Short mmCIF file of C-alpha atoms and ligand atoms in Angstrom, two decimals:
data_model
loop_
_atom_site.label_atom_id
_atom_site.label_comp_id
_atom_site.label_asym_id
_atom_site.label_seq_id
_atom_site.Cartn_x
_atom_site.Cartn_y
_atom_site.Cartn_z
CA UNK F 160 189.28 24.38 353.29
CA UNK F 161 189.86 26.21 356.51
CA UNK F 162 191.61 24.35 359.30
CA UNK F 163 190.40 24.85 362.85
CA UNK F 164 192.82 25.40 365.67
CA UNK F 165 192.30 27.03 369.01
CA UNK F 166 194.24 29.79 370.66
CA UNK F 167 194.03 31.49 374.00
CA UNK F 168 193.56 35.21 373.57
CA UNK F 169 194.01 37.88 376.21
CA UNK F 170 190.69 39.75 376.42
CA UNK F 171 192.47 42.92 377.47
CA UNK F 172 195.15 43.36 374.82
CA UNK F 173 194.61 40.60 372.24
CA UNK F 174 197.89 38.74 372.95
CA UNK F 175 197.65 35.18 371.63
CA UNK F 176 199.12 32.08 373.18
CA UNK F 177 198.83 28.39 372.34
CA UNK F 178 198.41 27.45 376.00
CA UNK F 179 196.45 28.93 378.88
CA UNK F 180 198.35 31.58 380.81
CA UNK F 181 197.33 32.99 384.17
CA UNK F 182 199.01 36.30 383.56
CA UNK F 183 199.40 38.09 380.25
CA UNK F 184 203.08 38.67 379.40
CA UNK F 185 202.15 41.72 377.33
CA UNK F 186 199.73 43.73 379.47
CA UNK F 187 200.21 42.02 382.85
CA UNK F 188 196.50 41.40 383.44
CA UNK F 189 195.46 38.29 385.35
CA UNK F 190 192.98 35.58 384.29
CA UNK F 191 192.28 37.33 381.02
CA UNK F 192 192.84 34.40 378.64
CA UNK F 193 189.87 32.84 376.85
CA UNK F 194 190.01 29.96 374.44
CA UNK F 195 188.89 30.86 370.92
CA UNK F 196 188.64 29.11 367.60
CA UNK F 197 191.12 30.31 365.03
CA UNK F 198 190.83 29.44 361.38
CA UNK F 199 193.90 29.34 359.22
CA UNK F 200 194.22 28.85 355.52
CA UNK F 201 192.07 29.93 352.58
CA UNK F 202 188.43 30.78 353.10
CA UNK F 203 188.93 31.17 356.82
CA UNK F 204 186.45 34.00 357.14
CA UNK F 205 183.85 32.47 354.88
CA UNK F 206 183.59 29.29 356.92
CA UNK F 207 180.16 28.09 358.03
CA UNK F 208 178.26 28.82 354.81
CA UNK F 209 176.99 32.16 356.05
CA UNK F 210 175.16 34.37 353.62
CA UNK F 211 178.26 36.49 353.13
CA UNK F 212 180.36 33.48 352.20
CA UNK F 213 182.08 33.72 348.88
CA UNK F 214 180.65 37.16 348.09
CA UNK F 215 182.49 40.40 348.04
CA UNK F 216 181.16 42.96 350.44
CA UNK F 217 179.24 45.81 348.85
CA UNK F 218 178.80 49.39 349.90
CA UNK F 219 175.15 50.41 349.79
CA UNK F 220 173.42 53.74 350.03
CA UNK F 221 170.62 53.64 352.59
CA UNK F 222 168.21 55.25 350.15
CA UNK F 223 168.40 52.07 348.08
CA UNK F 224 167.50 49.86 351.00
CA UNK F 225 163.82 48.92 351.19
CA UNK F 226 162.17 49.77 354.46
CA UNK F 227 160.51 46.71 355.83
CA UNK F 228 158.94 46.54 359.22
CA UNK F 229 160.21 43.68 361.34
CA UNK F 230 158.01 40.64 360.98
CA UNK F 231 157.04 39.38 364.36
CA UNK F 232 155.58 36.24 365.86
CA UNK F 233 152.95 36.52 368.58
CA UNK F 234 154.32 34.73 371.64
CA UNK F 235 150.85 34.31 373.12
CA UNK F 236 152.09 36.05 376.28
CA UNK F 237 151.03 39.71 376.20
CA UNK F 238 153.60 40.94 378.71
CA UNK F 239 156.42 39.20 376.84
CA UNK F 240 155.28 40.69 373.52
CA UNK F 241 155.24 44.11 375.09
CA UNK F 242 158.80 43.83 376.42
CA UNK F 243 160.05 42.53 373.06
CA UNK F 244 158.52 45.57 371.33
CA UNK F 245 155.43 43.84 369.89
CA UNK F 246 156.37 40.19 369.43
CA UNK F 247 159.31 37.99 368.52
CA UNK F 248 161.28 39.22 365.52
CA UNK F 249 162.23 36.54 362.96
CA UNK F 250 165.91 35.65 363.06
CA UNK F 251 166.58 37.40 366.35
CA UNK F 252 168.79 36.05 369.09
CA UNK F 253 167.29 36.74 372.50
CA UNK F 254 169.15 36.20 375.76
CA UNK F 255 166.98 35.59 378.81
CA UNK F 256 169.11 36.15 381.87
CA UNK F 257 168.29 35.75 385.51
CA UNK F 258 169.19 34.09 388.77
CA UNK F 259 168.74 30.33 389.00
CA UNK F 260 165.22 29.37 390.08
CA UNK F 261 163.62 32.67 389.11
CA UNK F 262 161.36 31.16 386.42
CA UNK F 263 163.22 31.36 383.09
CA UNK F 264 162.52 27.76 382.13
CA UNK F 265 158.89 28.08 383.19
CA UNK F 266 158.27 31.20 381.10
CA UNK F 267 159.99 29.78 378.04
CA UNK F 268 158.17 26.44 378.36
CA UNK F 269 154.92 28.39 378.31
CA UNK F 270 156.14 30.22 375.22
CA UNK F 271 157.06 26.94 373.53
CA UNK F 272 153.59 25.59 374.31
CA UNK F 273 151.96 28.60 372.66
CA UNK F 274 153.81 28.36 369.36
CA UNK F 275 153.40 25.63 366.77
CA UNK F 276 156.50 23.64 365.87
CA UNK F 277 158.68 25.12 368.58
CA UNK F 278 161.79 23.27 369.69
CA UNK F 279 162.99 23.15 373.28
CA UNK F 280 166.66 22.22 373.53
CA UNK F 281 167.28 21.05 377.06
CA UNK F 282 170.85 20.76 378.21
CA UNK F 283 170.00 20.89 381.88
CA UNK F 284 166.91 18.82 382.30
CA UNK F 285 165.61 15.55 380.89
CA UNK F 286 162.50 15.35 378.74
CA UNK F 287 160.71 13.83 381.73
CA UNK F 288 161.50 16.81 383.93
CA UNK F 289 160.14 19.11 381.27
CA UNK F 290 157.04 16.99 381.02
CA UNK F 291 156.51 17.36 384.76
CA UNK F 292 156.80 21.13 384.37
CA UNK F 293 154.32 21.16 381.51
CA UNK F 294 151.89 19.15 383.60
CA UNK F 295 152.26 21.70 386.36
CA UNK F 296 151.36 24.40 383.87
CA UNK F 297 148.35 22.16 383.12
CA UNK F 298 148.63 21.97 379.38
CA UNK F 299 148.84 19.11 376.94
CA UNK F 300 152.51 18.25 376.50
CA UNK F 301 152.51 19.25 372.86
CA UNK F 302 156.13 20.33 372.67
CA UNK F 303 159.25 18.96 370.98
CA UNK F 304 162.26 18.48 373.18
CA UNK F 305 165.86 17.81 372.23
CA UNK F 306 168.29 16.59 374.87
CA UNK F 307 171.66 17.60 373.53
CA UNK F 308 174.59 19.77 374.52
CA UNK F 309 176.79 19.64 371.42
CA UNK F 310 176.14 22.89 369.61
CA UNK F 311 177.14 21.59 366.19
CA UNK F 312 174.72 18.65 366.46
CA UNK F 313 172.00 21.07 367.57
CA UNK F 314 172.68 23.37 364.61
CA UNK F 315 172.48 20.40 362.23
CA UNK F 316 169.19 19.18 363.71
CA UNK F 317 167.64 22.63 363.57
CA UNK F 318 168.61 22.95 359.91
CA UNK F 319 166.72 19.73 359.18
CA UNK F 320 163.73 20.17 361.50
CA UNK F 321 163.16 23.89 360.66
CA UNK F 322 161.33 24.84 363.86
CA UNK F 323 159.47 28.15 364.12
CA UNK F 324 161.21 29.11 367.34
CA UNK F 325 164.06 27.55 369.31
CA UNK F 326 164.69 27.70 373.04
CA UNK F 327 168.13 26.79 374.33
CA UNK F 328 168.10 26.01 378.05
CA UNK F 329 170.79 26.94 378.88
CA UNK F 330 173.66 28.40 376.87
CA UNK F 331 176.05 27.47 379.67
CA UNK F 332 175.53 23.77 379.01
CA UNK F 333 176.46 23.90 375.31
CA UNK F 334 179.87 23.06 373.95
CA UNK F 335 181.68 22.51 370.69
CA UNK F 336 184.33 19.87 370.15
CA UNK F 337 186.45 22.50 368.38
CA UNK F 338 187.45 23.95 371.75
CA UNK F 339 189.21 22.08 374.53
CA UNK F 340 187.75 24.04 377.42
CA UNK F 341 184.82 22.74 379.44
CA UNK F 342 181.15 23.65 378.90
CA UNK F 343 180.27 26.84 380.69
CA UNK F 344 183.66 28.47 380.20
CA UNK F 345 183.71 31.89 378.56
CA UNK F 346 185.24 30.50 375.36
CA UNK F 347 182.61 27.74 374.98
CA UNK F 348 179.66 29.99 375.84
CA UNK F 349 180.77 32.62 373.38
CA UNK F 350 181.58 30.26 370.54
CA UNK F 351 178.29 28.36 370.96
CA UNK F 352 176.32 31.61 370.95
CA UNK F 353 178.21 32.75 367.82
CA UNK F 354 177.25 29.59 365.96
CA UNK F 355 173.62 29.92 366.99
CA UNK F 356 173.59 33.57 365.98
CA UNK F 357 174.77 32.72 362.47
CA UNK F 358 172.11 30.01 362.32
CA UNK F 359 169.34 32.40 363.46
CA UNK F 360 170.28 34.96 360.81
CA UNK F 361 170.71 32.36 358.09
CA UNK F 362 167.41 30.57 358.69
CA UNK F 363 165.35 33.48 360.06
CA UNK F 364 164.47 31.49 363.15
CA UNK F 365 164.24 33.32 366.47
CA UNK F 366 166.39 31.67 369.12
CA UNK F 367 166.03 32.22 372.86
CA UNK F 368 169.10 31.55 374.97
CA UNK F 369 168.69 31.02 378.69
CA UNK F 370 171.65 32.35 380.67
CA UNK F 371 172.20 32.06 384.38
CA UNK F 372 173.72 35.04 386.06
CA UNK F 373 176.58 33.94 388.26
CA UNK F 374 177.06 35.65 391.61
CA UNK F 375 179.87 37.75 390.20
CA UNK F 376 177.77 38.50 387.12
CA UNK F 377 180.76 38.08 384.86
CA UNK F 378 182.41 34.66 384.85
CA UNK F 379 181.11 32.74 381.85
CA UNK F 380 177.85 34.48 382.50
CA UNK F 381 175.51 36.19 380.10
CA UNK F 382 177.52 39.40 380.33
CA UNK F 383 180.00 38.05 377.82
CA UNK F 384 177.13 37.63 375.34
CA UNK F 385 175.44 40.97 375.60
CA UNK F 386 177.13 42.51 372.58
CA UNK F 387 176.43 39.47 370.45
CA UNK F 388 172.67 39.07 370.87
CA UNK F 389 169.88 41.31 369.60
CA UNK F 390 167.83 41.42 372.76
CA UNK F 391 168.75 40.95 376.41
CA UNK F 392 165.81 40.23 378.66
CA UNK F 393 166.34 40.01 382.34
CA UNK F 394 163.94 38.26 384.64
CA UNK F 395 164.13 39.69 388.11
CA UNK F 396 162.39 39.13 391.36
CA UNK F 397 162.79 38.17 394.90
CA UNK F 398 162.63 34.36 395.27
CA UNK F 399 160.76 35.01 398.52
CA UNK F 400 157.71 36.49 396.83
CA UNK F 401 155.70 35.69 393.76
CA UNK F 402 156.31 38.79 391.62
CA UNK F 403 158.61 38.60 388.63
CA UNK F 404 159.60 41.53 386.46
CA UNK F 405 160.76 41.00 382.91
CA UNK F 406 162.71 43.85 381.44
CA UNK F 407 164.70 44.44 378.27
CA UNK F 408 168.13 45.85 379.01
CA UNK F 409 168.99 45.84 375.32
CA UNK F 410 166.61 45.66 372.38
CA UNK F 411 167.52 46.22 368.76
CA UNK F 412 163.84 46.06 367.80
CA UNK F 413 162.08 48.08 370.48
CA UNK F 414 162.34 50.24 373.54
CA UNK F 415 164.15 49.22 376.69
CA UNK F 416 161.68 51.00 378.95
CA UNK F 417 158.89 48.47 378.90
CA UNK F 418 158.54 45.93 381.65
CA UNK F 419 156.33 42.90 381.93
CA UNK F 420 155.01 41.84 385.30
CA UNK F 421 154.20 38.27 386.22
CA UNK F 422 153.22 36.27 389.23
CA UNK F 423 154.81 32.85 389.75
CA UNK F 424 151.92 30.63 390.67
CA UNK F 425 151.29 26.94 390.96
CA UNK F 426 150.28 26.82 387.30
CA UNK F 427 153.29 28.74 385.98
CA UNK F 428 153.88 32.42 385.27
CA UNK F 429 150.66 34.43 385.18
CA UNK F 430 150.53 37.87 383.59
CA UNK F 431 149.58 40.70 385.92
CA UNK F 432 147.19 43.04 384.16
CA UNK F 433 146.75 45.65 386.87
CA UNK F 434 150.05 45.70 388.74
CA UNK F 435 149.48 48.92 390.71
CA UNK F 436 146.50 47.45 392.47
CA UNK F 437 148.42 44.30 393.26
CA UNK F 438 151.47 46.09 394.64
CA UNK F 439 149.29 48.16 396.96
CA UNK F 440 147.01 45.36 398.11
CA UNK F 441 149.13 44.58 401.13
CA UNK F 442 149.84 48.17 402.15
CA UNK F 443 149.29 49.09 405.80
CA UNK F 444 149.14 52.69 406.93
CA UNK F 445 152.03 52.97 409.34
CA UNK F 446 155.03 55.27 409.78
CA UNK F 447 157.68 54.62 407.12
CA UNK F 448 155.32 53.87 404.24
CA UNK F 449 155.03 56.16 401.20
CA UNK F 450 153.50 55.54 397.77
CA UNK F 451 155.21 56.71 394.56
CA UNK F 452 154.25 56.62 390.89
CA UNK F 453 156.98 55.40 388.56
CA UNK F 454 156.80 55.05 384.81
CA UNK F 455 157.65 51.65 383.41
CA UNK F 456 157.80 52.42 379.73
CA UNK F 457 154.53 54.10 378.93
CA UNK F 458 152.75 52.60 381.89
CA UNK F 459 152.50 54.42 385.22
CA UNK F 460 152.84 52.13 388.18
CA UNK F 461 152.05 52.80 391.83
CA UNK F 462 154.39 51.17 394.30
CA UNK F 463 154.89 51.38 398.00
CA UNK F 464 158.23 52.34 399.50
CA UNK F 465 158.93 51.30 403.05
CA UNK F 466 161.63 52.74 405.26
CA UNK F 467 162.86 51.81 408.70
CA UNK F 468 165.05 54.25 410.59
CA UNK F 469 166.44 53.05 413.90
CA UNK F 470 169.30 53.99 416.20
CA UNK F 471 172.52 52.26 415.16
CA UNK F 472 174.87 50.22 417.29
CA UNK F 473 177.68 50.47 414.74
CA UNK F 474 180.35 53.15 414.36
CA UNK F 475 179.27 53.64 410.72
CA UNK F 476 175.48 53.46 410.37
CA UNK F 477 173.95 51.30 407.68
CA UNK F 478 172.10 52.53 404.59
CA UNK F 479 170.61 49.52 402.91
CA UNK F 480 168.28 49.69 399.96
CA UNK F 481 166.49 46.83 398.30
CA UNK F 482 164.89 47.74 394.98
CA UNK F 483 166.46 51.20 395.08
CA UNK F 484 169.96 52.18 394.04
CA UNK F 485 172.26 52.28 397.06
CA UNK F 486 174.22 55.31 395.84
CA UNK F 487 171.00 57.21 395.27
CA UNK F 488 169.89 56.29 398.77
CA UNK F 489 173.14 57.59 400.29
CA UNK F 490 172.69 60.82 398.40
CA UNK F 491 169.10 61.32 399.51
CA UNK F 492 170.03 60.65 403.13
CA UNK F 493 172.81 63.23 402.82
CA UNK F 494 170.33 65.77 401.43
CA UNK F 495 167.92 65.09 404.30
CA UNK F 496 170.74 65.53 406.81
CA UNK F 497 172.13 68.71 405.36
CA UNK F 498 169.07 70.53 404.04
CA UNK F 499 166.52 69.46 406.63
CA UNK F 500 168.93 69.05 409.51
CA UNK F 501 167.49 65.62 410.24
CA UNK F 502 170.05 64.01 412.59
CA UNK F 503 170.39 60.75 410.69
CA UNK F 504 174.12 60.35 411.35
CA UNK F 505 173.53 57.82 414.15
CA UNK F 506 170.62 56.01 412.51
CA UNK F 507 170.54 52.81 410.47
CA UNK F 508 168.33 53.29 407.42
CA UNK F 509 166.67 50.46 405.51
CA UNK F 510 164.58 51.12 402.42
CA UNK F 511 162.56 48.50 400.61
CA UNK F 512 160.37 48.56 397.53
CA UNK F 513 157.50 46.16 398.13
CA UNK F 514 156.76 43.45 395.60
CA UNK F 515 160.42 42.94 394.67
CA UNK F 516 160.33 45.69 392.05
CA UNK F 517 163.50 47.64 391.22
CA UNK F 518 163.10 51.38 390.86
CA UNK F 519 165.61 53.24 388.71
CA UNK F 520 163.68 56.43 388.13
CA UNK F 521 164.66 59.57 390.08
CA UNK F 522 160.94 60.42 390.18
CA UNK F 523 160.75 58.21 393.26
CA UNK F 524 163.24 60.39 395.19
CA UNK F 525 160.58 62.44 396.95
CA UNK F 526 158.74 59.30 398.06
CA UNK F 527 161.95 57.73 399.37
CA UNK F 528 162.72 60.90 401.37
CA UNK F 529 159.18 60.97 402.71
CA UNK F 530 159.30 57.32 403.78
CA UNK F 531 162.58 57.95 405.62
CA UNK F 532 161.32 61.16 407.27
CA UNK F 533 158.05 59.47 408.20
CA UNK F 534 159.82 56.55 409.89
CA UNK F 535 162.32 58.81 411.64
CA UNK F 536 159.60 61.09 413.01
CA UNK F 537 157.26 58.16 413.63
CA UNK F 538 154.42 59.91 411.85
CA UNK F 539 152.08 58.25 409.39
CA UNK F 540 151.64 59.84 405.98
CA UNK F 541 148.07 60.50 404.84
CA UNK F 542 147.14 57.12 403.26
CA UNK F 543 145.62 58.68 400.13
CA UNK F 544 148.87 60.44 399.18
CA UNK F 545 151.28 59.66 396.34
CA UNK F 546 154.58 61.39 395.72
CA UNK F 547 156.40 62.25 392.55
CA UNK F 548 159.48 64.39 392.29
CA UNK F 549 163.20 64.22 391.76
CA UNK F 550 165.27 65.58 394.64
CA UNK F 551 168.34 67.67 393.83
CA UNK F 552 171.47 68.21 395.89
CA UNK F 553 170.21 71.58 397.10
CA UNK F 554 167.08 70.01 398.50
CA UNK F 555 165.00 71.28 395.61
CA UNK F 556 162.31 69.16 394.05
CA UNK F 557 162.22 68.89 390.27
CA UNK F 558 159.32 68.07 388.08
CA UNK F 559 159.06 64.60 386.58
CA UNK F 560 158.16 63.59 383.03
CA UNK F 561 154.53 62.69 382.26
CA UNK F 562 153.07 64.23 385.43
CA UNK F 563 149.45 64.06 384.19
CA UNK F 564 149.65 60.41 383.26
CA UNK F 565 150.99 59.57 386.70
CA UNK F 566 148.44 61.70 388.51
CA UNK F 567 145.59 60.12 386.53
CA UNK F 568 146.69 56.61 387.43
CA UNK F 569 146.94 57.64 391.09
CA UNK F 570 143.45 59.14 391.06
CA UNK F 571 142.08 56.05 389.33
CA UNK F 572 143.29 53.96 392.24
CA UNK F 573 141.80 56.31 394.82
CA UNK F 574 144.88 58.35 395.69
CA UNK F 575 143.35 61.82 395.66
CA UNK F 576 146.33 63.64 397.14
CA UNK F 577 149.08 63.85 394.53
CA UNK F 578 152.12 65.63 395.91
CA UNK F 579 154.51 67.05 393.37
CA UNK F 580 156.35 70.33 393.51
CA UNK F 581 157.99 72.58 391.04
CA UNK F 582 161.42 74.13 391.42
CA UNK F 583 160.39 76.89 393.78
CA UNK F 584 159.38 74.59 396.62
CA UNK F 585 162.00 72.86 398.63
CA UNK F 586 161.92 69.64 400.53
CA UNK F 587 161.61 71.37 403.92
CA UNK F 588 158.23 72.74 403.01
CA UNK F 589 157.09 69.39 401.73
CA UNK F 590 157.99 67.59 404.90
CA UNK F 591 156.57 70.31 407.17
CA UNK F 592 153.29 70.10 405.37
CA UNK F 593 153.06 66.35 405.80
CA UNK F 594 154.22 65.91 409.33
CA UNK F 595 152.30 68.75 410.98
P1 TYD H 685 162.36 27.56 386.81
O1 TYD H 685 161.57 28.01 385.65
O2 TYD H 685 162.85 26.15 386.80
O3 TYD H 685 163.58 28.55 387.09
P2 TYD H 685 164.92 28.80 386.24
O4 TYD H 685 164.78 28.13 384.94
O5 TYD H 685 165.01 30.30 386.13
O6 TYD H 685 166.05 28.28 387.05
O7 TYD H 685 161.44 27.83 388.07
C1 TYD H 685 161.80 27.33 389.28
C2 TYD H 685 160.82 27.64 390.38
O8 TYD H 685 159.50 27.91 389.96
C3 TYD H 685 160.75 26.43 391.26
O9 TYD H 685 161.07 26.84 392.56
C4 TYD H 685 159.34 25.94 391.15
C5 TYD H 685 158.59 27.14 390.71
N1 TYD H 685 157.38 26.84 389.89
C6 TYD H 685 156.14 27.26 390.31
O10 TYD H 685 155.99 27.88 391.36
N2 TYD H 685 155.04 27.01 389.50
C7 TYD H 685 155.15 26.33 388.33
O11 TYD H 685 154.15 26.13 387.63
C8 TYD H 685 156.45 25.88 387.93
C9 TYD H 685 156.62 25.13 386.64
C10 TYD H 685 157.53 26.15 388.72
MG1 MG H 686 165.88 26.41 384.31
#
């Protein structure tokens, strides 16, 4: 029988110590020690009754392995299915990460309501609080809730109850008595997730783990789990508006390009079927506004970019982007300064993607440049125009992937003027044409 002890291990160099140390004596790094379970004695590795226990490992040739498509469960939420790659894969461990208050519990409660014999393990809220949420979503409270934070008890109960899907809200509240550290510490979070992962694989039950992102994004947060889980979903959005974007940043069973778009409403998270229309509903035609088409997976999406360029009162002017990458923004401003001789050196520049969406595609470069130029020159862009193009360091505009798909979506929504250029045209010409 294996005996359990715990050790503190340096995450940088692997140095082990029986007590917590602030600084590693071997590699000199600070705060790198995490408590871990160590098993000594015979059968240490085969602990926990996993499927590998007691068996010798075998080498297999892939040609002998049967090809089976992943079996999936329909979550009843189309946008969630899409992001997962077509539904929930049996036995998968799915981390749902996001800021507190963004809607993780709401979305997963809706999921639990859609699936028969689901189990909601609540470490944060009481059954009554969940009932209040379910009533808000206006459904019959047909959902099993377990109020427990001890991971080993939870594992035992799941083995007996055999639910079809489990939701753990949240992983930061779980703990095992085998470790001395408090719930929420890196050691506890990781060990709890490990135990649930073995359970998911052993019983072929999909398990969702809710993880709060801490401000730093690292400390005991979901980041320490990313390598361990099969899928990482991140729920993003601006708490100030109702849009929420669900995206897979890792997916062993599907693409990571797809996004699901929701609106947080009084009755819970509502799927948005025609997001482009929604994102453009509030658009006003004023200087500083430009529309771009970005691809989210296979779906083209029209979004508005707003820019505000004003004289600075600071020695170093500000370049602040929300929804766009700040480094990319700096680069585009530099290109505008150098290649177009726009005197932006004494101007503060703010760029915002409306609807709280985050744009990562370089195809939006041209639109960002146009929004900045339009605000700086105080000229309104033709309201029926959309932009697509990547901007290079020489001020050249490169073609984007799937240009026809994007153009078709734009035309469908009444944007007749699609501006995209090939390599021979440079940004100067583009801007001249628009601001004449
Ligand atoms: P919640 O799912 O509790 O967030 P998380 O689990 O990510 O911390 O959602 C919290 C917010 O959502 C809260 O401010 C209330 C709001 N909300 C609605 O607007 N409509 C609803 O139907 C529900 C259940 C919550
Ligand atoms: Mg919650």
